[in-house]
CSV table of C-alpha atoms and ligand atoms in Angstrom, one decimal:
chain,number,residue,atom,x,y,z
A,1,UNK,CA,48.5,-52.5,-2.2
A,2,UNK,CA,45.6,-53.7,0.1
A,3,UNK,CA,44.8,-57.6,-0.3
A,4,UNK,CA,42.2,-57.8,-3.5
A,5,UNK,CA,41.0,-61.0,-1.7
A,6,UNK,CA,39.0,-58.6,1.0
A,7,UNK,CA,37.6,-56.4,-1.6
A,8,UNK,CA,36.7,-59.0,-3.6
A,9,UNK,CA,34.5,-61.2,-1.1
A,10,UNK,CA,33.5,-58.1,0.2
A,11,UNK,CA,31.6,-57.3,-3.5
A,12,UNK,CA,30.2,-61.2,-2.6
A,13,UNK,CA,29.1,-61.0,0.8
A,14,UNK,CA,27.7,-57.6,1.3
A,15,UNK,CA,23.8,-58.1,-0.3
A,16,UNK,CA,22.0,-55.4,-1.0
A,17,UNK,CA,20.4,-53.8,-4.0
A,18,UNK,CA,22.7,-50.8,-4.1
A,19,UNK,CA,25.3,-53.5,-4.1
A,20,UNK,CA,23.8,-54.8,-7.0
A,21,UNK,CA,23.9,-51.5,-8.8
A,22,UNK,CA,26.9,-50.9,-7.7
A,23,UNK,CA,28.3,-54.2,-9.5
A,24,UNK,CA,26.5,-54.2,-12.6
A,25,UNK,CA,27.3,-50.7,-13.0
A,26,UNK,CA,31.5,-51.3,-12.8
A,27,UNK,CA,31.0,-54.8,-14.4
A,28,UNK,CA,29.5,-53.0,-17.3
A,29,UNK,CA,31.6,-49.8,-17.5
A,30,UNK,CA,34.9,-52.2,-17.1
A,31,UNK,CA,33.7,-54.5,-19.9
A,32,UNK,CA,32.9,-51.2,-22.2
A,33,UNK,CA,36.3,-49.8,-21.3
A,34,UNK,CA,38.3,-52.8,-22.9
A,35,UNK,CA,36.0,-53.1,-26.3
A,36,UNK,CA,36.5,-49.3,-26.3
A,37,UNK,CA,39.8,-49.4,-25.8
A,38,UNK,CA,40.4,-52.3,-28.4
A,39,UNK,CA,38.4,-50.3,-30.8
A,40,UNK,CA,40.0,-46.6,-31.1
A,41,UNK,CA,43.2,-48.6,-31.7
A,42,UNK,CA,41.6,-51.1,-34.6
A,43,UNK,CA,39.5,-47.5,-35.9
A,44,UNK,CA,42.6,-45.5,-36.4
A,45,UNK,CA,43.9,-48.3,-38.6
A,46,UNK,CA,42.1,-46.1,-41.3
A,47,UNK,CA,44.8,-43.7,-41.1
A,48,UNK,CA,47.7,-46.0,-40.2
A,49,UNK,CA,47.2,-49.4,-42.0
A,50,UNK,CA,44.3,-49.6,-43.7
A,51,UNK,CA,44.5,-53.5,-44.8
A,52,UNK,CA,44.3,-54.0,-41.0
A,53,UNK,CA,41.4,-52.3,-40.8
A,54,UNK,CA,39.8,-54.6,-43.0
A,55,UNK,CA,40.8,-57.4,-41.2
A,56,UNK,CA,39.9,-56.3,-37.8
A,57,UNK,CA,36.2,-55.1,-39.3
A,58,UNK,CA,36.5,-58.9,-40.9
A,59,UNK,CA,36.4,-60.3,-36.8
A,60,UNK,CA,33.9,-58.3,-35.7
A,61,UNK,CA,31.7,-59.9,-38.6
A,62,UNK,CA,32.3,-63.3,-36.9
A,63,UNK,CA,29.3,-64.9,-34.8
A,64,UNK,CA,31.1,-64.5,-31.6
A,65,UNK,CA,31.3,-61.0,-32.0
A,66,UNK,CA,28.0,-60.3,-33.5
A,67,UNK,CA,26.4,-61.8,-30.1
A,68,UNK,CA,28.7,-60.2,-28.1
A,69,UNK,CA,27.7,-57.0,-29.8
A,70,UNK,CA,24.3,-57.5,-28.6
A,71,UNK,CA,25.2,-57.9,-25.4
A,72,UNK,CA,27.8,-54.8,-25.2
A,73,UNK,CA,24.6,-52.8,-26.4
A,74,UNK,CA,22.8,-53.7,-23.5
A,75,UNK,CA,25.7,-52.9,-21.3
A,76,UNK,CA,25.8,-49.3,-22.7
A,77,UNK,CA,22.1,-48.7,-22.3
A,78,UNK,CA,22.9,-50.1,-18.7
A,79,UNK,CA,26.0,-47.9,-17.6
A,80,UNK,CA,24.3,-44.8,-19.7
A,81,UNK,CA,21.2,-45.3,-17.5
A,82,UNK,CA,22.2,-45.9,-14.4
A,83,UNK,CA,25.2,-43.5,-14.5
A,84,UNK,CA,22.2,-40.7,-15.3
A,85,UNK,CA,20.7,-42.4,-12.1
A,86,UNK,CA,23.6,-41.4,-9.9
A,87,UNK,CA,24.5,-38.2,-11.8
A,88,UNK,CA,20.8,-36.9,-10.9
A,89,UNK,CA,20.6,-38.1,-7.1
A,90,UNK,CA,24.4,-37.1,-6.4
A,91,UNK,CA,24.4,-33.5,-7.9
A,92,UNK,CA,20.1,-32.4,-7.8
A,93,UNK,CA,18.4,-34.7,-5.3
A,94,UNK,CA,21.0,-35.5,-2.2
A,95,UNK,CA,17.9,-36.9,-0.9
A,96,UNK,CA,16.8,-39.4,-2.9
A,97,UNK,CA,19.3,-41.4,-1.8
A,98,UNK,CA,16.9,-42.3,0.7
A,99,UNK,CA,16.1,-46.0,1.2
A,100,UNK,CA,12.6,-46.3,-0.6
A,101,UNK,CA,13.6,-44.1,-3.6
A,102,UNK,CA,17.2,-45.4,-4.2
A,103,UNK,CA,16.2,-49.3,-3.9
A,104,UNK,CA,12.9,-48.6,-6.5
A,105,UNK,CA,15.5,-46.5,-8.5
A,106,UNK,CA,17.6,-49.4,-9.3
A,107,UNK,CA,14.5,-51.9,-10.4
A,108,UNK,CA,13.6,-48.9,-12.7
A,109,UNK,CA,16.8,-48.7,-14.4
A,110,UNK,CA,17.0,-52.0,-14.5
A,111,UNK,CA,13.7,-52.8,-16.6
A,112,UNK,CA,14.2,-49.5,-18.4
A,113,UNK,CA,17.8,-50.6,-20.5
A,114,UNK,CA,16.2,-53.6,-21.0
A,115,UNK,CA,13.2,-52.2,-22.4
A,116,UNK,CA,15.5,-49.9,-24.9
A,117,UNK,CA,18.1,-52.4,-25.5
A,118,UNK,CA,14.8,-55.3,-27.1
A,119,UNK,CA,14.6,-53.6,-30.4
A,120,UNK,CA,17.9,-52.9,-31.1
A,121,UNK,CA,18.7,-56.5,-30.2
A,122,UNK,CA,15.8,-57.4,-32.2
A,123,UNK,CA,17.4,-55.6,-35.4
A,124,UNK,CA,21.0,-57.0,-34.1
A,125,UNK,CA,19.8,-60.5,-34.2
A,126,UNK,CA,18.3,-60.2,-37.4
A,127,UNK,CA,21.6,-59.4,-39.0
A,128,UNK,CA,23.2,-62.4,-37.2
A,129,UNK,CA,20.3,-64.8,-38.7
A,130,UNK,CA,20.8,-63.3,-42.4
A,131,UNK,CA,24.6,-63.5,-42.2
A,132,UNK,CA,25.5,-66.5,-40.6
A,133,UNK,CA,22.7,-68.7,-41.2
A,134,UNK,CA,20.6,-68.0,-44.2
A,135,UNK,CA,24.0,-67.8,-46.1
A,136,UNK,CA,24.1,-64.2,-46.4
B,1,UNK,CA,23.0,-46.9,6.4
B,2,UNK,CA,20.3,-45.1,8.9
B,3,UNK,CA,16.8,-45.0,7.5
B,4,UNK,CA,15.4,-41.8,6.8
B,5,UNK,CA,17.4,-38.7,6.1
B,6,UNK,CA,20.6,-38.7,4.6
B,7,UNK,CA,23.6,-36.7,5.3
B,8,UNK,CA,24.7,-34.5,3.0
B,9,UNK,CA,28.3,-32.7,3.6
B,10,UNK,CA,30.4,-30.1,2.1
B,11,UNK,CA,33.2,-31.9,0.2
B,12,UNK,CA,36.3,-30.4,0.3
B,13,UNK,CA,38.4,-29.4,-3.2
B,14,UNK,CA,40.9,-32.3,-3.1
B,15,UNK,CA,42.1,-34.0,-6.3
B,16,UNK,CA,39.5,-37.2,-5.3
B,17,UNK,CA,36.8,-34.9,-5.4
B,18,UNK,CA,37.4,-33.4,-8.8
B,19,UNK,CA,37.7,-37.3,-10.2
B,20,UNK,CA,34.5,-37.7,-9.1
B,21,UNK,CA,32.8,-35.0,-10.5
B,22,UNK,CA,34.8,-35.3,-13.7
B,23,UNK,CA,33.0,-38.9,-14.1
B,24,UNK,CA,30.0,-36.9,-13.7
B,25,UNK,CA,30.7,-34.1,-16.2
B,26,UNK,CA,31.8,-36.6,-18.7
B,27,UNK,CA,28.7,-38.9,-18.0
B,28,UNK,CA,26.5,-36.3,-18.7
B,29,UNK,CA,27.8,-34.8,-21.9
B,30,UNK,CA,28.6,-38.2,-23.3
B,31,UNK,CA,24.8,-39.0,-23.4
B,32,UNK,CA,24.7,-37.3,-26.6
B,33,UNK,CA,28.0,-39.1,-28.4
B,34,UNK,CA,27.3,-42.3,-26.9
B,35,UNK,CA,23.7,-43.5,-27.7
B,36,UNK,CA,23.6,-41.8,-31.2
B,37,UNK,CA,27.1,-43.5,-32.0
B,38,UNK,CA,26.1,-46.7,-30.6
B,39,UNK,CA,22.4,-47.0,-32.0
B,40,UNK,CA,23.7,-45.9,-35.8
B,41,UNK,CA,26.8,-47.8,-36.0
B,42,UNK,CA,25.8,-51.1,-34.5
B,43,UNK,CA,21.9,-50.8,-34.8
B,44,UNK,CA,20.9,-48.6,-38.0
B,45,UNK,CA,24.4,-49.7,-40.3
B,46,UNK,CA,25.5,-52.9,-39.3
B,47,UNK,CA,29.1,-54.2,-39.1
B,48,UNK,CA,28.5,-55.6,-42.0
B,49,UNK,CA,28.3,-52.2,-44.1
B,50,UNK,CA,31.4,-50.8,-42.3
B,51,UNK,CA,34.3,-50.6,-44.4
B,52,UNK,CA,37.3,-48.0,-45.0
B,53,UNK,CA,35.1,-47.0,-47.7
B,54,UNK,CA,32.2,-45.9,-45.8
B,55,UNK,CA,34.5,-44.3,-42.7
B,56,UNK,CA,36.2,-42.7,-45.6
B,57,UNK,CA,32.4,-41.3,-46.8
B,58,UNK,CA,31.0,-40.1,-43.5
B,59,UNK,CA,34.6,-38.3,-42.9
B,60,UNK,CA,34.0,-36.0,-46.0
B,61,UNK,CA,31.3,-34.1,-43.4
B,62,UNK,CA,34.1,-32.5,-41.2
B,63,UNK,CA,31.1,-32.3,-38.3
B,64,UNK,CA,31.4,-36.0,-38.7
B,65,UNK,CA,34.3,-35.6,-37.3
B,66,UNK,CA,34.3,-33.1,-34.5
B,67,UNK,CA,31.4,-35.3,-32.9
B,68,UNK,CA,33.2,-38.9,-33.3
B,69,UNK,CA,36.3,-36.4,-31.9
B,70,UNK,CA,34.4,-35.5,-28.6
B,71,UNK,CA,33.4,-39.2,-28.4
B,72,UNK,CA,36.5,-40.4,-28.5
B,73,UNK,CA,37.6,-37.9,-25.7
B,74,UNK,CA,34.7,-37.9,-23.6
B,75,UNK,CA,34.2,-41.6,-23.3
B,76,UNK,CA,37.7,-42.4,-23.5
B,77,UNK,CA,38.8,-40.0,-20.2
B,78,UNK,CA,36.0,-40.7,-18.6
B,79,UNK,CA,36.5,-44.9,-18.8
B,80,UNK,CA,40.5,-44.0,-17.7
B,81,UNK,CA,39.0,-42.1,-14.8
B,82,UNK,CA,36.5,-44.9,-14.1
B,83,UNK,CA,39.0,-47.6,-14.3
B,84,UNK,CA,41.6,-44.9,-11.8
B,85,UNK,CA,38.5,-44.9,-9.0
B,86,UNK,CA,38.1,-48.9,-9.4
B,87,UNK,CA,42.1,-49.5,-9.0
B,88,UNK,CA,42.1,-47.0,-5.6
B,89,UNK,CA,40.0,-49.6,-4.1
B,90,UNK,CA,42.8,-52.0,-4.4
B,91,UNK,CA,45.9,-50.1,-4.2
B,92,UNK,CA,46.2,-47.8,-0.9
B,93,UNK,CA,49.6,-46.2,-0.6
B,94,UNK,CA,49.9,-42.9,-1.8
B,95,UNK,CA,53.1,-43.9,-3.9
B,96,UNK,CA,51.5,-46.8,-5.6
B,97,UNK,CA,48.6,-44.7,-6.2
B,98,UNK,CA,51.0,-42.5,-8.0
B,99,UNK,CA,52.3,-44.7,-10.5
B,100,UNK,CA,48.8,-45.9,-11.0
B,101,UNK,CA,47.4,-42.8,-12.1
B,102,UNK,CA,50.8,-41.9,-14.1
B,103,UNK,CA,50.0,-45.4,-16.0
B,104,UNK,CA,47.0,-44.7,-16.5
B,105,UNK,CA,47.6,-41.1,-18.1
B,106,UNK,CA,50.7,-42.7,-20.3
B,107,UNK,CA,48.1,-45.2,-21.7
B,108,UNK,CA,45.2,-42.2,-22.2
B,109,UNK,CA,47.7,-39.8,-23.4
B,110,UNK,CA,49.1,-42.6,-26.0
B,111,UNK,CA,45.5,-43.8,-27.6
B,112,UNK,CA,43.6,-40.8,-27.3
B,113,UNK,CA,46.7,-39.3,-29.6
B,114,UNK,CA,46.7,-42.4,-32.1
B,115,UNK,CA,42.5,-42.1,-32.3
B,116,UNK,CA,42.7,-37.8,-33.2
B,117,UNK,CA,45.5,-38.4,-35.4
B,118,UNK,CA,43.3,-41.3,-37.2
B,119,UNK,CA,40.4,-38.3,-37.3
B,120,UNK,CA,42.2,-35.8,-38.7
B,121,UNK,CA,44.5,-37.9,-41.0
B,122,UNK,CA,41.6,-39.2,-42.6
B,123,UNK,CA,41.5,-43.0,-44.5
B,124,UNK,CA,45.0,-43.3,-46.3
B,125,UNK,CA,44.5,-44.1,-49.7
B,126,UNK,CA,44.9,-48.1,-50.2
B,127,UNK,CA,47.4,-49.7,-52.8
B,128,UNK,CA,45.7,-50.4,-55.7
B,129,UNK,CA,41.9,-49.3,-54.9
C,201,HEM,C1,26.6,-43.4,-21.7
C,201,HEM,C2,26.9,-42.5,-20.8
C,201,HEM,C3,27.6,-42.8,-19.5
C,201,HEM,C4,27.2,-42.3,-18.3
C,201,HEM,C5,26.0,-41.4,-18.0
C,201,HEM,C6,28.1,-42.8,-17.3
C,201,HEM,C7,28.1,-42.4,-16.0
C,201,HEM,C8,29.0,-42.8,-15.0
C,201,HEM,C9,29.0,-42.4,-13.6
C,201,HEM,C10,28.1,-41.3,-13.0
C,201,HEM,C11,30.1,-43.0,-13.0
C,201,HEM,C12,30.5,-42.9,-11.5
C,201,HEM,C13,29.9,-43.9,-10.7
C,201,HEM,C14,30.2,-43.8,-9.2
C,201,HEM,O1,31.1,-43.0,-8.9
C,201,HEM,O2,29.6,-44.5,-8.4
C,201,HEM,C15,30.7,-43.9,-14.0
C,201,HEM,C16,31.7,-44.8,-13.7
C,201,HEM,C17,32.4,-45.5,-14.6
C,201,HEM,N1,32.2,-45.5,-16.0
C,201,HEM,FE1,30.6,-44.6,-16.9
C,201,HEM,N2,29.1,-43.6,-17.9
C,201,HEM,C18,28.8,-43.6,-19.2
C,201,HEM,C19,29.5,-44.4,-20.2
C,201,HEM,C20,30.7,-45.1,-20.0
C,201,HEM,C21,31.4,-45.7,-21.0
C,201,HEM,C22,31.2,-45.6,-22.5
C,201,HEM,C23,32.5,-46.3,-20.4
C,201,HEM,C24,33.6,-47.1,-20.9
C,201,HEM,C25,34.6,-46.5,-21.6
C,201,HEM,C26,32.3,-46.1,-18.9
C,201,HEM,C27,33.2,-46.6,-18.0
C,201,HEM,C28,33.1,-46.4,-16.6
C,201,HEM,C29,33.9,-46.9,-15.6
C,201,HEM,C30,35.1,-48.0,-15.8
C,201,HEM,C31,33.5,-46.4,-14.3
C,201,HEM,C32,34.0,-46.7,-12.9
C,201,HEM,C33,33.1,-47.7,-12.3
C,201,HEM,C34,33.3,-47.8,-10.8
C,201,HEM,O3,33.9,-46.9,-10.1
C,201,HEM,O4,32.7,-48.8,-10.2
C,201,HEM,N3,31.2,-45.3,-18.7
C,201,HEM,N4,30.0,-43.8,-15.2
């Protein structure tokens, strides 16, 4: 076990926009990895208890959930994005890892899951309005 | 990193390297599970049309449930395998890195069973509905 307190201000302290990527990209497919886990287990209630199925469904109806929906949307279209990012420069184009390309890269994903994710927030939001506040 | 050209090498067929390309063979392919699976079922449907009834309806289309099947196995290995390459920043000798990746594949081995058996088995009937 090597000291998590060097790693850890060593994500801080090293700046750069790779290390930015880098971050958002395991921030992201951490955070998807613990809903995902969470929800194969409450899913296969179906099959093994039904009635709890219900009730976990019942939480994810909450507002807490419904915004943090939103969000785990956007961290999808993130990952998904970026991940195609490094998927295309590792195994076609060794060399766009080159400064200039890899830094505009980044920006470009960036703006791009944003850019997908505004409608389906749009739509998301709208269900929030209509069932928690306009007594759905 | 040196400006300008970058080095490419030959990597060599350890175990690390076929992680790492597993992330990337699973990234790929799970392009077309996730985003369809993601814009239906929290965009398109809603939570708040998601019931046992309706998992009970899409399930009568079997291809239903070969693709949620190979969404639940592509994203599922391919987060385990993520969350594998995060942990071997942090743990270093090769016999905690052992029991690491032996966790991890109880844990994997356990839901991935629980989530096919919940595909196959269907939605049990409920008491009284
Ligand atoms: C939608 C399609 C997806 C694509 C194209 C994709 C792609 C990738 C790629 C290429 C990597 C390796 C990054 C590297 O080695 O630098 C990676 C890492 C990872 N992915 Fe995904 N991914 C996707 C979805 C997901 C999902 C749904 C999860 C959650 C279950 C997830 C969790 C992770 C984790 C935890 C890592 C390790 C992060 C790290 O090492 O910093 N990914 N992904």
């Amino acid at each position: 076990m090597s000291d998590p307190k060097t790693t850890f201000t060593g994500y801080a302290r090293y700046r750069a926009t790779g290390q930015l990527a880098f971050l958002l990209h395991r921030i992201t497919g951490l955070g998807i990895l613990l809903f995902l886990l969470i929800h194969i287990v409450d899913t296969s209630f179906v099959y093994f208890a039904p009635e709890l199925y219900d009730h976990a469904i019942q939480i994810y109806r909450s507002l807490p959930f419904m915004i943090g929906e939103i969000f785990l949307v956007w961290a999808v279209f993130y990952h998904g994005f970026n991940g195609l990012r490094i998927i295309i420069f590792d195994l076609w184009k060794p060399e766009w890892w080159e400064k200039d390309i890899a830094v505009k890269s980044v920006y470009w994903v960036l703006v791009l899951s944003i850019l997908a994710w505004l409608p389906a927030a749009f739509i998301m939001g709208k269900a929030v309005i209509e069932n928690h506040f306009l007594g759905g | 990193m040196a400006e300008g050209k970058v080095r490419t090498v030959q990597p060599v067929a350890t175990s690390e390297a076929r992680w790492w390309l597993w992330l990337r063979i699973t990234g790929v392919l799970m392009v077309l599970f996730v985003f369809p699976h993601v814009i239906i079922k929290d965009v398109i449907v809603g939570v708040h049309n998601i019931d046992t009834e309706y998992v009970a309806q899409v399930w009568e289309n079997v291809l239903v449930r070969v693709f949620d099947f190979l969404l639940l196995f592509t994203t599922f290995t391919h987060g385990m395998v993520g969350l594998r390459q995060v942990l071997m920043d942090f743990v270093h000798s090769p016999s905690g890195r052992k029991t690491t990746t032996w966790i991890l594949a109880v844990i994997w081995f356990v839901v991935t069973v629980m989530g096919t058996m919940a595909i196959i088995g269907g939605v049990s009937l409920q008491p009284g509905a």
